[in-house]
Tab-separated table of C-alpha atoms in Angstrom:
chain	number	residue	atom	x	y	z
A	27	MET	CA	103.497	207.365	136.907
A	28	THR	CA	100.369	207.015	138.394
A	29	THR	CA	99.062	204.062	140.729
A	30	ARG	CA	95.422	203.824	138.471
A	31	ARG	CA	98.361	202.893	135.043
A	32	LEU	CA	100.940	200.936	136.789
A	33	ALA	CA	98.243	198.414	138.350
A	34	PRO	CA	97.499	197.185	135.454
A	35	ARG	CA	101.425	196.352	134.129
A	36	LEU	CA	101.786	194.319	137.528
A	37	PHE	CA	98.776	192.746	137.143
A	38	ALA	CA	100.388	191.444	133.361
A	39	ALA	CA	103.888	190.968	135.509
A	40	ALA	CA	101.779	188.471	137.755
A	41	VAL	CA	100.412	186.470	134.775
A	42	CYS	CA	103.517	185.862	133.673
A	43	ALA	CA	105.230	185.549	136.776
A	44	ALA	CA	102.789	182.886	137.264
A	45	ALA	CA	102.506	182.055	134.019
A	46	LEU	CA	106.318	181.035	133.340
A	47	GLN	CA	106.189	178.635	136.407
A	48	ILE	CA	103.719	176.839	135.451
A	49	LEU	CA	105.484	176.244	132.436
A	50	THR	CA	108.780	175.532	134.349
A	51	LEU	CA	106.323	172.887	135.930
A	52	GLN	CA	105.738	170.731	133.295
A	53	ALA	CA	109.286	171.033	131.421
A	54	ALA	CA	110.041	169.776	134.784
A	55	HIS	CA	107.526	166.913	134.704
A	56	ALA	CA	107.177	166.278	131.212
A	57	LEU	CA	105.861	163.296	131.126
A	58	ASP	CA	102.782	161.375	133.103
A	59	ILE	CA	102.053	157.635	133.197
A	60	HIS	CA	98.806	156.435	134.570
A	61	GLY	CA	98.432	159.992	136.855
A	62	VAL	CA	101.955	159.592	138.615
A	63	PRO	CA	104.312	162.913	137.039
A	64	VAL	CA	107.943	161.567	135.926
A	65	ASP	CA	110.820	164.377	136.089
A	66	GLU	CA	112.824	164.124	132.905
A	67	THR	CA	116.197	164.342	135.402
A	68	GLN	CA	117.351	163.685	139.129
A	69	GLN	CA	120.195	165.141	140.842
A	70	LEU	CA	122.964	162.001	142.159
A	71	GLY	CA	126.161	162.026	143.164
A	72	GLY	CA	126.598	165.269	141.953
A	73	LYS	CA	125.591	164.549	138.435
A	74	THR	CA	122.521	165.158	136.577
A	75	LEU	CA	120.991	161.669	135.923
A	76	PRO	CA	118.653	161.280	132.564
A	77	LEU	CA	115.676	159.529	132.803
A	78	ASN	CA	116.374	155.999	130.408
A	79	GLY	CA	113.055	155.543	130.340
A	80	VAL	CA	109.691	154.841	132.312
A	81	GLY	CA	107.394	151.843	132.577
A	82	THR	CA	104.437	149.810	133.828
A	83	ARG	CA	105.115	147.047	136.043
A	84	TYR	CA	102.056	144.898	135.597
A	85	PHE	CA	100.571	141.776	137.413
A	86	LEU	CA	98.319	139.949	135.417
A	87	PHE	CA	96.163	142.795	133.919
A	88	PHE	CA	96.378	144.881	137.332
A	89	LYS	CA	98.402	147.629	136.795
A	90	VAL	CA	101.471	147.323	139.998
A	91	TYR	CA	103.775	150.232	139.576
A	92	VAL	CA	105.287	153.002	137.650
A	93	ALA	CA	109.239	152.137	137.191
A	94	ALA	CA	111.387	154.832	135.808
A	95	LEU	CA	114.960	154.922	135.522
A	96	TYR	CA	117.846	157.120	135.931
A	97	LEU	CA	121.796	156.513	133.942
A	98	PRO	CA	124.566	158.715	133.784
A	99	GLN	CA	124.561	158.531	130.145
A	100	LYS	CA	121.305	157.339	128.124
A	101	THR	CA	121.293	153.911	125.930
A	102	GLY	CA	118.995	151.297	124.692
A	103	ASN	CA	121.320	148.665	125.702
A	104	ALA	CA	120.768	146.385	129.127
A	105	GLN	CA	124.539	145.181	129.276
A	106	THR	CA	125.365	149.106	128.626
A	107	ALA	CA	123.154	149.744	131.806
A	108	LEU	CA	124.367	147.261	133.799
A	109	ASP	CA	128.239	148.057	133.627
A	110	MET	CA	127.786	151.534	133.246
A	111	PRO	CA	129.545	153.327	135.639
A	112	GLY	CA	128.829	156.039	138.173
A	113	PRO	CA	125.249	156.824	140.381
A	114	LYS	CA	121.811	155.383	139.064
A	115	GLU	CA	118.718	155.766	140.368
A	116	MET	CA	115.286	153.453	139.605
A	117	ARG	CA	111.784	154.706	140.646
A	118	LEU	CA	109.334	152.861	141.641
A	119	VAL	CA	105.596	154.565	141.766
A	120	MET	CA	102.966	152.070	143.604
A	121	LEU	CA	99.596	152.201	141.108
A	122	ARG	CA	98.164	149.798	143.602
A	123	ASP	CA	98.631	148.649	147.765
A	124	VAL	CA	100.506	145.876	148.898
A	125	THR	CA	101.953	144.337	151.352
A	126	GLY	CA	106.231	144.772	151.969
A	127	SER	CA	106.610	141.705	152.397
A	128	GLU	CA	105.327	140.926	149.117
A	129	LEU	CA	106.959	143.324	147.019
A	130	GLY	CA	110.658	141.882	149.120
A	131	LYS	CA	109.877	138.971	148.106
A	132	LYS	CA	109.101	139.882	144.415
A	133	LEU	CA	111.916	141.827	144.347
A	134	THR	CA	114.053	138.836	146.019
A	135	GLU	CA	112.769	136.595	143.351
A	136	GLY	CA	113.353	138.382	140.496
A	137	ILE	CA	117.652	138.509	141.480
A	138	GLN	CA	117.439	134.896	141.905
A	139	ASN	CA	116.295	134.839	138.267
A	140	ASN	CA	118.652	136.426	136.928
A	141	VAL	CA	122.643	135.578	139.271
A	142	SER	CA	123.730	132.218	139.244
A	143	ALA	CA	123.574	129.617	142.415
A	144	GLU	CA	126.980	131.075	143.135
A	145	GLU	CA	126.214	134.610	142.418
A	146	PHE	CA	123.543	134.538	144.376
A	147	GLY	CA	125.036	133.079	147.998
A	148	GLY	CA	127.341	136.301	147.424
A	149	LEU	CA	124.448	138.502	148.060
A	150	ILE	CA	122.778	136.508	150.740
A	151	PRO	CA	123.265	139.252	153.409
A	152	SER	CA	122.241	141.998	151.840
A	153	LEU	CA	118.733	140.616	150.655
A	154	ALA	CA	118.507	139.032	154.379
A	155	ARG	CA	118.337	142.674	154.980
A	156	LEU	CA	116.296	143.877	151.971
A	157	GLY	CA	113.847	141.628	152.797
A	158	GLY	CA	114.122	142.437	156.580
A	159	LEU	CA	113.522	146.532	155.145
A	160	PHE	CA	110.346	145.613	153.660
A	161	ALA	CA	108.920	143.230	156.274
A	162	GLN	CA	108.884	146.116	158.704
A	163	LYS	CA	107.054	148.002	155.844
A	164	ARG	CA	104.096	146.229	156.167
A	165	ASP	CA	102.695	147.876	153.645
A	166	LEU	CA	102.743	150.412	150.562
A	167	LYS	CA	100.245	152.086	149.465
A	168	THR	CA	99.084	154.125	146.720
A	169	GLY	CA	101.364	156.313	145.398
A	170	GLU	CA	104.026	155.851	148.007
A	171	VAL	CA	107.765	156.051	145.518
A	172	VAL	CA	110.380	153.253	146.397
A	173	THR	CA	114.163	154.659	145.709
A	174	LEU	CA	116.406	152.925	144.767
A	175	ARG	CA	119.947	154.321	144.119
A	176	PHE	CA	123.684	153.730	144.037
A	177	VAL	CA	125.925	156.614	144.574
A	178	PRO	CA	129.661	155.868	143.847
A	179	GLY	CA	131.594	155.656	147.542
A	180	HIS	CA	128.572	154.713	149.453
A	181	GLY	CA	127.371	152.287	147.937
A	182	THR	CA	122.758	151.374	147.953
A	183	VAL	CA	120.854	153.483	149.540
A	184	ILE	CA	116.494	152.798	149.096
A	185	ASP	CA	114.749	155.342	150.399
A	186	ILE	CA	110.735	154.474	151.049
A	187	ASP	CA	108.999	158.164	150.049
A	188	GLY	CA	111.598	160.025	150.275
A	189	VAL	CA	113.154	158.577	153.398
A	190	PRO	CA	116.421	156.815	153.799
A	191	ALA	CA	115.680	152.775	155.163
A	192	GLY	CA	118.744	152.216	156.883
A	193	ALA	CA	122.281	152.313	156.531
A	194	PRO	CA	123.845	152.252	152.597
A	195	TYR	CA	124.251	148.485	151.406
A	196	THR	CA	128.428	148.433	150.584
A	197	ASP	CA	128.147	145.260	148.618
A	198	PRO	CA	129.826	146.791	145.697
A	199	ASP	CA	127.177	144.062	143.163
A	200	PHE	CA	123.803	144.317	145.447
A	201	PHE	CA	123.110	147.354	143.333
A	202	LYS	CA	123.692	145.567	139.272
A	203	ALA	CA	120.920	142.699	141.218
A	204	LEU	CA	119.153	145.119	142.315
A	205	LEU	CA	119.043	146.492	138.341
A	206	LYS	CA	119.134	142.520	136.850
A	207	ILE	CA	115.576	142.488	138.002
A	208	TRP	CA	114.378	145.008	135.522
A	209	LEU	CA	117.050	144.727	133.154
A	210	GLY	CA	118.425	140.974	132.999
A	211	LYS	CA	117.768	137.955	130.797
A	212	ASN	CA	115.308	136.949	132.917
A	213	PRO	CA	113.272	140.163	133.657
A	214	ALA	CA	109.869	140.816	135.359
A	215	GLU	CA	108.634	141.955	132.541
A	216	THR	CA	109.978	141.697	128.536
A	217	ARG	CA	107.812	144.900	127.677
A	218	LEU	CA	109.049	147.111	130.879
A	219	LYS	CA	112.613	146.014	130.708
A	220	SER	CA	112.309	147.315	126.707
A	221	ALA	CA	110.267	151.134	128.612
A	222	LEU	CA	113.334	151.486	130.766
A	223	LEU	CA	115.918	150.915	127.845
A	224	GLY	CA	113.845	154.060	125.826
A	225	ASP	CA	110.414	152.287	124.217
A	226	ALA	CA	108.325	155.212	124.906
A	227	ALA	CA	106.332	152.882	122.450
A	228	VAL	CA	105.304	150.805	125.486
A	229	SER	CA	105.435	152.717	128.544
A	230	GLN	CA	101.621	152.971	129.268
């Protein structure tokens, strides 16, 4: 076969390969919330976690972050999500600049609003570490990602833009307390709770 005849076929193959790559990327990021691409799955603890739900945290009329929850199995029940064994992940993508201390304070308040006084007392060592972590991170910029992961056998791991922020939190109750910020009886926002439990109608 001559080079002249081969060239169009090579070009067509290259176009097909590029199109396939684009389709693959689109499939991986099937959702787009306020310009934030949201993965349909995450790999954690040797398992593939499906996206349980995604939503937007508002404060007054301002969009603060996009939250995405990944669980071993999808569920629309908050208590089931909290009690479910196995790895779990919550991703927060900032939609506006916030101070680290402000976010740390809101997370602590969210836990306090959803656990008993006795439970809160037991969480104080972990909460002190959490507060110190965000106090050191002076600013969280638009687009930065805070990832909260629970890995069985390791504990709770917090990443900021993909960088682990210290050693794992070994308190077995800490990740569940964190999830209660969004899924507890007094959630940060009722609309966001519904979205994280799979109600796509309120994800924006």
